[in-house]
mmCIF file of C-alpha atoms in Angstrom:
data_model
loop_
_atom_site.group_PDB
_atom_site.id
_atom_site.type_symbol
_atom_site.label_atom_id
_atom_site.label_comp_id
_atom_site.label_asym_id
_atom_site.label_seq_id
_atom_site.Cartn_x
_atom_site.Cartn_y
_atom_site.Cartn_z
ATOM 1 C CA UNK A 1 -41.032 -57.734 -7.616
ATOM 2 C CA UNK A 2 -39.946 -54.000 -6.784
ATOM 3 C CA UNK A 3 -37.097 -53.231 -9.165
ATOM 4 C CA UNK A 4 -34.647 -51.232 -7.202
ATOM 5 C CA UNK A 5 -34.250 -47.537 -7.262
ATOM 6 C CA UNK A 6 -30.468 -46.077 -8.065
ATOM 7 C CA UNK A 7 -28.768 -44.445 -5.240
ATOM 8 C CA UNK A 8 -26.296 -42.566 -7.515
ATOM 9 C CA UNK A 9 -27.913 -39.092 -7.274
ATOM 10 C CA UNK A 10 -25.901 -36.120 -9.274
ATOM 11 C CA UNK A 11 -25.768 -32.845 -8.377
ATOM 12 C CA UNK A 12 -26.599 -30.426 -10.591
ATOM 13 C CA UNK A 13 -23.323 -28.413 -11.023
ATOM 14 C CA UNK A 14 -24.679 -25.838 -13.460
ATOM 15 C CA UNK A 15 -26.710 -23.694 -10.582
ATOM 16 C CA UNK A 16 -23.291 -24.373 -8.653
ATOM 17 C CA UNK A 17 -21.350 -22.799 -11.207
ATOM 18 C CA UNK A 18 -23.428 -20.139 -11.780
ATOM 19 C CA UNK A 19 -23.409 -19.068 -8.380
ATOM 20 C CA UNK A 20 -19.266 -19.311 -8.193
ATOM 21 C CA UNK A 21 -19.411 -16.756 -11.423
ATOM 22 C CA UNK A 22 -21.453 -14.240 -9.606
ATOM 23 C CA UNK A 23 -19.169 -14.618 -6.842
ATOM 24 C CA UNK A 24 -15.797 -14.377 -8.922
ATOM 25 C CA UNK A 25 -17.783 -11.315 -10.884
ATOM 26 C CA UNK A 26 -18.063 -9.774 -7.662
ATOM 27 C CA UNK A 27 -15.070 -10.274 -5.990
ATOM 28 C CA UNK A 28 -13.012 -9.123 -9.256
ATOM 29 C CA UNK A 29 -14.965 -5.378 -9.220
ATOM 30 C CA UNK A 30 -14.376 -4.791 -5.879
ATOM 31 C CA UNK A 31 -10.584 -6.227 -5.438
ATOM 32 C CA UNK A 32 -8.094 -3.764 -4.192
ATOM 33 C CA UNK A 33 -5.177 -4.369 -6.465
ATOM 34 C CA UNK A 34 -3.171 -1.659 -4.397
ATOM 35 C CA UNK A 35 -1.569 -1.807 -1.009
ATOM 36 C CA UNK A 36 -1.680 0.905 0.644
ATOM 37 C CA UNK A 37 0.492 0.890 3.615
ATOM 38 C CA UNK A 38 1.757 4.019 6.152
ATOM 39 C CA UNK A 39 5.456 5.292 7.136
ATOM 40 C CA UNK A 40 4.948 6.377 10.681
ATOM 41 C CA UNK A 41 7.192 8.880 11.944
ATOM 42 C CA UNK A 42 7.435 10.886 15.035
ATOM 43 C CA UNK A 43 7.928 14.791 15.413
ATOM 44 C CA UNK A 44 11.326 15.518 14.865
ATOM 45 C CA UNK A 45 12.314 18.749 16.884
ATOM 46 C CA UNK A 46 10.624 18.317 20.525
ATOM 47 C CA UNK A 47 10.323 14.399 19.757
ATOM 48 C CA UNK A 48 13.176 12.957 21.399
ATOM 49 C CA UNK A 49 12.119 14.233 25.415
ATOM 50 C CA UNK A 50 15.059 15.262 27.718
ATOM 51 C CA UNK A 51 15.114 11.952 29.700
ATOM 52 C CA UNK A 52 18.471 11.183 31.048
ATOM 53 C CA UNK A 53 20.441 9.585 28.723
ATOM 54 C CA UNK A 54 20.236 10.456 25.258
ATOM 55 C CA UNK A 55 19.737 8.131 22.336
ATOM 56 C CA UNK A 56 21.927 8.767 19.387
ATOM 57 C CA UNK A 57 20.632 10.273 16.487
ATOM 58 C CA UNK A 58 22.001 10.055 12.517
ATOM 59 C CA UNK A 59 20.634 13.629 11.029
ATOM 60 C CA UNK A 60 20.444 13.813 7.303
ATOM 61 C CA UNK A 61 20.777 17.339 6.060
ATOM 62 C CA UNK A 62 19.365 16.956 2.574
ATOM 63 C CA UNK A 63 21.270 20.269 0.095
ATOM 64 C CA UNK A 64 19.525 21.900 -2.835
ATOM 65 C CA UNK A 65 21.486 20.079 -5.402
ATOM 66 C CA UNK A 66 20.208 16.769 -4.034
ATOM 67 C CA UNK A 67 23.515 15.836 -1.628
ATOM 68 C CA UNK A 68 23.333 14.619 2.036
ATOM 69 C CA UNK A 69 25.004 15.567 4.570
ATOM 70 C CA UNK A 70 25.322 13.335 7.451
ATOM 71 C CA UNK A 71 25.641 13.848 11.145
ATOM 72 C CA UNK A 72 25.798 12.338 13.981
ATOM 73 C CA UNK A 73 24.726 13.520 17.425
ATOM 74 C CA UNK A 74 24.868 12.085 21.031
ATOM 75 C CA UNK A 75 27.181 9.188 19.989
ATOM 76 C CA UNK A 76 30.513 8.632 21.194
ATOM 77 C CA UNK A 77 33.417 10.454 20.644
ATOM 78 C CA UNK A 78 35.108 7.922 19.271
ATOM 79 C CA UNK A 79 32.568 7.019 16.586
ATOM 80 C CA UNK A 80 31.731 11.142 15.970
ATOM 81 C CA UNK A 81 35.350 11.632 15.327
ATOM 82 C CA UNK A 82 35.260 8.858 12.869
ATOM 83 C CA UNK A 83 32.098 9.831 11.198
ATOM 84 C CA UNK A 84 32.705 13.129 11.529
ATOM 85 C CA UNK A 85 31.767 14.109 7.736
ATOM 86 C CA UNK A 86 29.671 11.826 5.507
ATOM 87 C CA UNK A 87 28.649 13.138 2.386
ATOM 88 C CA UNK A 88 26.651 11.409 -0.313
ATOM 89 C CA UNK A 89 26.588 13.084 -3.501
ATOM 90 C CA UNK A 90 23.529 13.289 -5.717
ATOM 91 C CA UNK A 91 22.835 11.864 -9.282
ATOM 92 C CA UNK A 92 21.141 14.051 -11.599
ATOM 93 C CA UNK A 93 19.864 16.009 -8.774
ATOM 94 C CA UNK A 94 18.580 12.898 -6.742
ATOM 95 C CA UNK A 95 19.889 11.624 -3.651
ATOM 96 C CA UNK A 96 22.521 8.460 -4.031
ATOM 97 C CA UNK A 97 20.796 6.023 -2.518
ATOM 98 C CA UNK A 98 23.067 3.409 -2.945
ATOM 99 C CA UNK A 99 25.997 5.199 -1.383
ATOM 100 C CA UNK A 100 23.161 6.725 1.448
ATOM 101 C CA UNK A 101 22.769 2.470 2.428
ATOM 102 C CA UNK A 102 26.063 2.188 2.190
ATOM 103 C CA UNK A 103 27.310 4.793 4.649
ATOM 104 C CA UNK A 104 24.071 3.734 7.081
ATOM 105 C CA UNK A 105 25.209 0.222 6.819
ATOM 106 C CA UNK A 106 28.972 0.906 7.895
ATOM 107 C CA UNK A 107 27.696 3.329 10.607
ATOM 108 C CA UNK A 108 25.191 1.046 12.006
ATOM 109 C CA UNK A 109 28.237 -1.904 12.278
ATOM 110 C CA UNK A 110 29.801 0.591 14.344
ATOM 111 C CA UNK A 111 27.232 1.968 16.040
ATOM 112 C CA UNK A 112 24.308 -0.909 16.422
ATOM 113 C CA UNK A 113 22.593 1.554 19.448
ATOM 114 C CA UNK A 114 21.645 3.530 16.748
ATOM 115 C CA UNK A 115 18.059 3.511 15.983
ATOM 116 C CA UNK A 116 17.217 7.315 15.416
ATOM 117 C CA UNK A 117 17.223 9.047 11.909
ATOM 118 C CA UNK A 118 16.163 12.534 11.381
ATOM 119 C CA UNK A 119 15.879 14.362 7.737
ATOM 120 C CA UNK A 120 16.229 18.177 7.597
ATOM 121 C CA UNK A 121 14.485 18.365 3.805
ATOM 122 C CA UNK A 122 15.010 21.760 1.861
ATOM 123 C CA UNK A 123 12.021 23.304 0.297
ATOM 124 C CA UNK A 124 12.548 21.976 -2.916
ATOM 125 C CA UNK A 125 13.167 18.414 -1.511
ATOM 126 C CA UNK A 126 10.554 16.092 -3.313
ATOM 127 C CA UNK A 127 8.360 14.217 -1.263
ATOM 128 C CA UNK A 128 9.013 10.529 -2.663
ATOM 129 C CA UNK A 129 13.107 11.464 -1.867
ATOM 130 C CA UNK A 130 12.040 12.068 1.655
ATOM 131 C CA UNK A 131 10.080 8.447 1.628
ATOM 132 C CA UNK A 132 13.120 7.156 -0.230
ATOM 133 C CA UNK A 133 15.357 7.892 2.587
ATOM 134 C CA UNK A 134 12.934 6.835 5.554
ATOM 135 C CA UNK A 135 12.283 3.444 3.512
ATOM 136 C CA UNK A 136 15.813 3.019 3.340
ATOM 137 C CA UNK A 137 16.709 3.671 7.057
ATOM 138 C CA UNK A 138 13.906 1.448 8.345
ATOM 139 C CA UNK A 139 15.787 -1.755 5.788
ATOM 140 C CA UNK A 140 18.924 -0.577 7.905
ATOM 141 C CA UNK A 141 17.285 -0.432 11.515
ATOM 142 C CA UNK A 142 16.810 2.936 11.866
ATOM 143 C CA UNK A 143 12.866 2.760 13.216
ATOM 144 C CA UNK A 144 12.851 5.217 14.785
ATOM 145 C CA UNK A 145 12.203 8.066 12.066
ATOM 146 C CA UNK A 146 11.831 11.866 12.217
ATOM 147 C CA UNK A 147 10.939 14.908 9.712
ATOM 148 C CA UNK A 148 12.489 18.392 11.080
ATOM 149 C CA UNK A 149 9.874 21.402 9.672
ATOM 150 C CA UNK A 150 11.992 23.950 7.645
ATOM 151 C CA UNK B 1 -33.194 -42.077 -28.938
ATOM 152 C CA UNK B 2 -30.532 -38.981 -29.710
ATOM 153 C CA UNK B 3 -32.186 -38.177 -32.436
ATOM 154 C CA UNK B 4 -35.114 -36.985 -30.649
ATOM 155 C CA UNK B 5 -32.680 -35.211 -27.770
ATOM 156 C CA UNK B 6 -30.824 -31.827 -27.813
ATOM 157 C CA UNK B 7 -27.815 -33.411 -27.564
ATOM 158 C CA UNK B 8 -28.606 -34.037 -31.410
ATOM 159 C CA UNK B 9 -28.457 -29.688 -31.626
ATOM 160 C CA UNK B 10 -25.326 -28.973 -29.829
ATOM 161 C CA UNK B 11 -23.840 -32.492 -31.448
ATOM 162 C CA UNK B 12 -20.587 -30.903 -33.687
ATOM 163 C CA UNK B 13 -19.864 -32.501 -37.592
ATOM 164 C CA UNK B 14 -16.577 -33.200 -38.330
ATOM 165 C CA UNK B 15 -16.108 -30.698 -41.152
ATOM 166 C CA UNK B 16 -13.339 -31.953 -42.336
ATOM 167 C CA UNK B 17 -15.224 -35.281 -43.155
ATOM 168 C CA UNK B 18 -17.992 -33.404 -44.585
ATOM 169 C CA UNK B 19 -15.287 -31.773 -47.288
ATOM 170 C CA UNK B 20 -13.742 -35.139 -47.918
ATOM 171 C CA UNK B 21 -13.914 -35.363 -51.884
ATOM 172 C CA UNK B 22 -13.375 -39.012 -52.076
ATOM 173 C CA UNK B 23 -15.785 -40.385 -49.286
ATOM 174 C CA UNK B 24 -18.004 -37.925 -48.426
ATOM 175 C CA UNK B 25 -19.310 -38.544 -44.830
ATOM 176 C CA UNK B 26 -22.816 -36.105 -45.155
ATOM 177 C CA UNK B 27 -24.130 -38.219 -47.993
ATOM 178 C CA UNK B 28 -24.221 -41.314 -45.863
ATOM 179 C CA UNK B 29 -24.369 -42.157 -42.449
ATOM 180 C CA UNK B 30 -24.370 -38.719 -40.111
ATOM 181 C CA UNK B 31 -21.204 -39.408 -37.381
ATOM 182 C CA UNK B 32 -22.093 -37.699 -34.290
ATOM 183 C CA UNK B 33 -19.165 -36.090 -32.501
ATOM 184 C CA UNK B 34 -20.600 -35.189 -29.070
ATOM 185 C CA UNK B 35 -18.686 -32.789 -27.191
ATOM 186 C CA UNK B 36 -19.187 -32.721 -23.650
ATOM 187 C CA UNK B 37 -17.534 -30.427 -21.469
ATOM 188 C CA UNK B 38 -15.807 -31.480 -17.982
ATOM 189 C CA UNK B 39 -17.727 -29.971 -15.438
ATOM 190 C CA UNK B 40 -15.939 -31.057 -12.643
ATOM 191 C CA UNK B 41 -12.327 -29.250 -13.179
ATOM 192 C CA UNK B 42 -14.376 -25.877 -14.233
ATOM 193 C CA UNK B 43 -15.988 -26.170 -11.025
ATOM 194 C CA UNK B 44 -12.382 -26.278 -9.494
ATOM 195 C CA UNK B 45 -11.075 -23.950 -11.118
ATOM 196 C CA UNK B 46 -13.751 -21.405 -9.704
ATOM 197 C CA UNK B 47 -13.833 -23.100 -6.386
ATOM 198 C CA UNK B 48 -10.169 -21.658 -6.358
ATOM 199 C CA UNK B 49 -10.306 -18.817 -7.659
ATOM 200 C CA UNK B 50 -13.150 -17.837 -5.245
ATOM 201 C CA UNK B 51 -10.786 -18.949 -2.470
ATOM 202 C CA UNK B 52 -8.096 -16.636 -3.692
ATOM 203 C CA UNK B 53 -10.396 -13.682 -4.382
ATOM 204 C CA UNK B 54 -12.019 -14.110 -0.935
ATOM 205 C CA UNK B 55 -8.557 -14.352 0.854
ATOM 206 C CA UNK B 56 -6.770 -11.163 -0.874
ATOM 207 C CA UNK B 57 -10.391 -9.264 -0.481
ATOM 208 C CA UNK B 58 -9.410 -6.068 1.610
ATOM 209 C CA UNK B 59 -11.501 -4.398 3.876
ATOM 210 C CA UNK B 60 -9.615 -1.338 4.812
ATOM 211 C CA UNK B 61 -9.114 -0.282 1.333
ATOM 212 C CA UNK B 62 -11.269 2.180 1.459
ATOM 213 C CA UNK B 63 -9.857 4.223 3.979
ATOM 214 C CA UNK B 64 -7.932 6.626 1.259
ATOM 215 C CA UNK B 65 -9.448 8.002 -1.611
ATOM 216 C CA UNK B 66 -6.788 8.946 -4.005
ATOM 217 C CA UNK B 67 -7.407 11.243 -7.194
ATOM 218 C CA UNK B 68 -6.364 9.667 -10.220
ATOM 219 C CA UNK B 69 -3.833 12.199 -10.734
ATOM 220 C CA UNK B 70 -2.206 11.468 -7.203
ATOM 221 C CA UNK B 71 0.499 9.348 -7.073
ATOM 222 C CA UNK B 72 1.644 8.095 -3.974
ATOM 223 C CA UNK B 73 5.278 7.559 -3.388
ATOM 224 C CA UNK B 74 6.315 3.800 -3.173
ATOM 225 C CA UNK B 75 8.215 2.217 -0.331
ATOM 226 C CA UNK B 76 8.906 -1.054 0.957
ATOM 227 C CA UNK B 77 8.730 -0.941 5.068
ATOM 228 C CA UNK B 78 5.204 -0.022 5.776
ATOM 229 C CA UNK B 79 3.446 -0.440 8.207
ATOM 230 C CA UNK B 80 -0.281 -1.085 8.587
ATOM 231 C CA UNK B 81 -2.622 2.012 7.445
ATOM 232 C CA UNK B 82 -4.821 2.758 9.914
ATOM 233 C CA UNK B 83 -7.985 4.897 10.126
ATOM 234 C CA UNK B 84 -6.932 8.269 11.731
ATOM 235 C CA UNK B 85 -7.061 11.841 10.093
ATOM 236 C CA UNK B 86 -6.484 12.281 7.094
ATOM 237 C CA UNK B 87 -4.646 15.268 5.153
ATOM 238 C CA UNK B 88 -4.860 14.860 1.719
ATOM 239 C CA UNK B 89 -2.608 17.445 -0.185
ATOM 240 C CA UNK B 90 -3.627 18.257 -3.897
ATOM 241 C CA UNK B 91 -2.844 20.589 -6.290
ATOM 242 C CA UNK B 92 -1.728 23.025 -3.854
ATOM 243 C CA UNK B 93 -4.273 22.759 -1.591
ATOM 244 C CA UNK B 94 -5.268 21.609 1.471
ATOM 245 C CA UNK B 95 -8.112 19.344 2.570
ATOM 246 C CA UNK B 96 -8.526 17.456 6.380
ATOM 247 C CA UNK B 97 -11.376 14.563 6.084
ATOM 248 C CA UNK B 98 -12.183 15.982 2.196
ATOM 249 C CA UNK B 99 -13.003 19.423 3.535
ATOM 250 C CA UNK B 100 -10.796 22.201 1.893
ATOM 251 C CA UNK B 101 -8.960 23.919 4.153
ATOM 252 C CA UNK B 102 -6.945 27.339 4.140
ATOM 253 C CA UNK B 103 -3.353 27.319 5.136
ATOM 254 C CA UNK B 104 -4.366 30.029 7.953
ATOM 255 C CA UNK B 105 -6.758 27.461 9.559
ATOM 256 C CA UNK B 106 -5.184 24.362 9.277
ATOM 257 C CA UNK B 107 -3.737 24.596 13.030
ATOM 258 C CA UNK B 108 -7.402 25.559 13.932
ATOM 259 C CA UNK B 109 -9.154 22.833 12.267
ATOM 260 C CA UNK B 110 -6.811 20.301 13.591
ATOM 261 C CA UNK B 111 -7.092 21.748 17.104
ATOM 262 C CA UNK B 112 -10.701 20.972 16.461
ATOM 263 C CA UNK B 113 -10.731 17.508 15.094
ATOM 264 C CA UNK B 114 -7.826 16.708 18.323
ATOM 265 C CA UNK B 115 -11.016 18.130 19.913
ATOM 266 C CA UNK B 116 -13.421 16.072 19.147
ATOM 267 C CA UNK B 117 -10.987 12.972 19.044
ATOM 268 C CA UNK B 118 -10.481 13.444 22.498
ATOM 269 C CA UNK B 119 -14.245 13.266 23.562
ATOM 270 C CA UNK B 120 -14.802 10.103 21.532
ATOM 271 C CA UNK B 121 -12.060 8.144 22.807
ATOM 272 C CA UNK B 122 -12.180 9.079 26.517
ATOM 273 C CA UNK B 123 -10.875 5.820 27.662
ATOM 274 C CA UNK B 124 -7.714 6.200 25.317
ATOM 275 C CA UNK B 125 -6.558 8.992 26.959
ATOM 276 C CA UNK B 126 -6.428 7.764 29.891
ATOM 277 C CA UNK B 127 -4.502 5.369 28.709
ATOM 278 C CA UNK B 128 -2.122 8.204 27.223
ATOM 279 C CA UNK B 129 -3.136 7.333 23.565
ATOM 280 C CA UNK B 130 -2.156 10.235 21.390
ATOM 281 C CA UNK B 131 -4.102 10.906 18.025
ATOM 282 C CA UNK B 132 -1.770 10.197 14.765
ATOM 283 C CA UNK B 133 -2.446 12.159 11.843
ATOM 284 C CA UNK B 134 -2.054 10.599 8.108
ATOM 285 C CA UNK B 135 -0.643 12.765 5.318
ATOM 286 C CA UNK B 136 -2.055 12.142 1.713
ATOM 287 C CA UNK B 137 0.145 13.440 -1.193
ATOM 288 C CA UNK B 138 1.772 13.435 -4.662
ATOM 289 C CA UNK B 139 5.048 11.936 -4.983
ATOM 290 C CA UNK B 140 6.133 14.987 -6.284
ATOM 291 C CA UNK B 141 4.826 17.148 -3.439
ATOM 292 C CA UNK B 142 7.817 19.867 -3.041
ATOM 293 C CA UNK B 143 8.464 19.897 1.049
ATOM 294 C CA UNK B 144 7.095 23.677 0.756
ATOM 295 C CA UNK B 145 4.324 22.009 0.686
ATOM 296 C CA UNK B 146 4.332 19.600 3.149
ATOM 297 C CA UNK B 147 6.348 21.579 5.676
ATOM 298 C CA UNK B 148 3.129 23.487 6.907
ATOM 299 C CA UNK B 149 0.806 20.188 7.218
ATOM 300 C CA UNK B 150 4.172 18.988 9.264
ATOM 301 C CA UNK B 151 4.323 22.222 11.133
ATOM 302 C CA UNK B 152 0.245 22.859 12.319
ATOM 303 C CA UNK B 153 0.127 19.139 13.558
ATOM 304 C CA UNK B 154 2.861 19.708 15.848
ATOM 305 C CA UNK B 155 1.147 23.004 17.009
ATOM 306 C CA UNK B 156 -2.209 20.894 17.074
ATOM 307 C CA UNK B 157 -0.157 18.316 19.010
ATOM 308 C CA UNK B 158 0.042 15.290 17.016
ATOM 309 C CA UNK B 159 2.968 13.533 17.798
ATOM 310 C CA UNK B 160 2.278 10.666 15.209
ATOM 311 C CA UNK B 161 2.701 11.324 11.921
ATOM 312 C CA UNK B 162 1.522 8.620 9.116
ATOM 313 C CA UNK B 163 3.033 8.953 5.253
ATOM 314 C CA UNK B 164 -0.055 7.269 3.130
ATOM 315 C CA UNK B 165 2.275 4.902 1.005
ATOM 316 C CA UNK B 166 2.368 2.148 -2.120
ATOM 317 C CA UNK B 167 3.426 -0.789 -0.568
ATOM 318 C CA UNK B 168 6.369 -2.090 -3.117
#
C-alpha cells in the first residue's frame, strides 16, 4: 500500500526575506525625507490687467526696521476709511506676524472680496520674511499673491 | 537525531544552570534550549515597511538640487513643485538650469530659454500657457538679491513666478 504523501508544503521565507531587505535597503537610500513644495505668485506691478472692475488689493509696505505698513486699494470707501492705517510693528527687527494675521483676519471679515496681497520688500528685507508673509496670507485667503520689484 | 543536526550548533546553554554551584547542569545531562525565531511577524514587519517606503517614495524629488549650505525658507501653503526653470541663487550669484549667469545677461538668457520653451510646447501656446519660472534661494537671501531675478523675468515675460519651498 502507497503511504500518502503530505500536502502541507512550506515556503521558504528566508529567500523571501532576503529579498524584502534589499528592497527596504533600497528604498531607505533613495527616500526623500524633504518636501519640497512651491509658493506661486504672479507679477506684481502690470499683474492685475485693466479689466473693468477692479479687484481689491491689501499692499504690504514692508520698512527697514522690520514694520508693515498696510494699505488698501480699490476697496470701498467705507472699509478704506476704516482701514485707513494699519501698522504692525516689528520684534527684534522681524515682522509681527501674529499681529500681521491678526489685522488680515479682521480685514478679511470685513472685506471677504478680498483675495489680492501685494508686498513692496525693502532691500534689506530677508527672503524667508517675504515667504513668511505670503504663507501667512494664503492661511487667511489671500491666493492671490504678488512681489512688487524695488 | 539532534545531535547529529545543526540545530545542535546554534542550540543556546542556559548559563546560568551551567554556574549553578549546587547542581551543576554541564556535568550531567546537556538541556537543550532551542531558540527559534518567528519568521512569520519579521516577514510582516518588512512586508510593511516595504509598503510604507514604496508609498512615501517620491519621484519628483529630484527636480531641485540644493547645496548643503542652502537653506530654503519653510512655509506651510505650498503648492505642488513643478518642473519649469529654475534660478538657483547662491552666494551671490546667479545660475539658470546650473549654468552661471551674469547679472547683465540674465534678461538675455531668459529671453532665450522663453525661446526655446516656446518651440517645444507649441500646442501650449495656443492654448495661452505661459512659462513659470522657479526661484531657488537661501532663506537669508537679502531682496537686493532677489529683486533682479524678480525684475529680468518680468522683462523676459514670465508672469508665473514659483518660490522653491520646505513644506512645514
Amino acid at each position: 500500500m502507497r503511504r500518502k504523501k503530505s500536502l502541507d508544503n512550506e515556503i521558504d521565507l528566508v529567500a523571501f526575506i532576503s529579498l524584502l531587505s534589499v528592497c527596504i535597503c533600497f528604498l531607505l537610500l533613495t527616500a526623500v525625507w524633504i518636501q519640497i513644495g512651491s509658493m506661486n505668485v504672479k507679477q506684481a506691478v502690470g499683474g492685475q490687467a485693466a479689466e473693468g472692475k477692479k479687484n481689491p488689493a491689501l499692499w504690504t509696505l514692508v520698512q527697514s526696521d522690520g514694520s508693515l505698513s498696510l494699505r488698501l486699494e480699490d476697496a470701498p470707501k467705507k472699509v478704506s476709511r476704516k482701514f485707513a492705517r494699519m501698522r504692525v510693528e516689528a520684534i527684534d527687527g522681524k515682522p509681527n506676524f501674529e499681529q500681521l494675521r491678526t489685522q488680515v483676519a479682521e480685514l478679511k471679515k470685513v472685506l471677504p472680496a478680498l483675495t489680492t496681497a501685494l508686498i513692496q520688500p525693502k532691500k534689506a528685507t530677508a527672503y524667508e520674511d517675504i515667504i513668511g508673509m505670503m504663507d501667512l496670507f494664503k492661511q487667511e485667503g489671500l491666493s492671490d499673491l504678488g512681489v512688487a520689484p524695488l | 537525531m539532534l545531535d547529529q543536526s545543526i540545530i545542535e550548533e546554534s542550540s543556546l546553554r542556559s548559563p546560568l544552570a551551567e554556574a549553578s554551584t549546587l547542581k551543576p547542569k554541564d556535568g550531567g545531562r546537556k538541556r537543550l534550549i532551542v531558540v527559534t525565531l518567528m519568521l512569520t511577524s519579521l516577514v510582516d514587519a518588512f512586508s510593511i515597511l516595504v509598503v510604507y517606503l514604496l508609498m512615501s517614495f517620491a519621484s519628483n524629488g529630484e527636480i531641485l538640487y540644493i547645496n548643503k549650505d542652502t537653506e530654503l525658507p519653510t512655509a506651510q501653503q505650498t503648492d505642488v513643485l513643478e518642473r519649469n526653470t529654475i534660478v538657483k541663487i547662491e552666494e551671490g550669484k546667479l545660475f539658470v538650469e546650473n549654468e552661471e549667469v551674469q547679472q547683465k545677461g540674465l534678461v538675455a538668457k531668459l529671453l532665450e530659454v522663453r525661446k526655446s520653451w516656446a518651440q517645444t510646447h507649441k500646442e501650449e501656446t495656443a492654448q495661452e500657457s505661459e512659462p513659470a519660472l522657479t526661484i531657488q534661494a537661501d532663506r537669508r537671501t537679502k531682496y537686493e538679491v532677489l529683486n533682479s531675478v524678480v525684475l529680468a523675468s518680468s522683462h523676459a515675460g514670465f508672469s508665473d513666478i514659483h518660490f522653491a519651498v520646505l513644506q512645514k
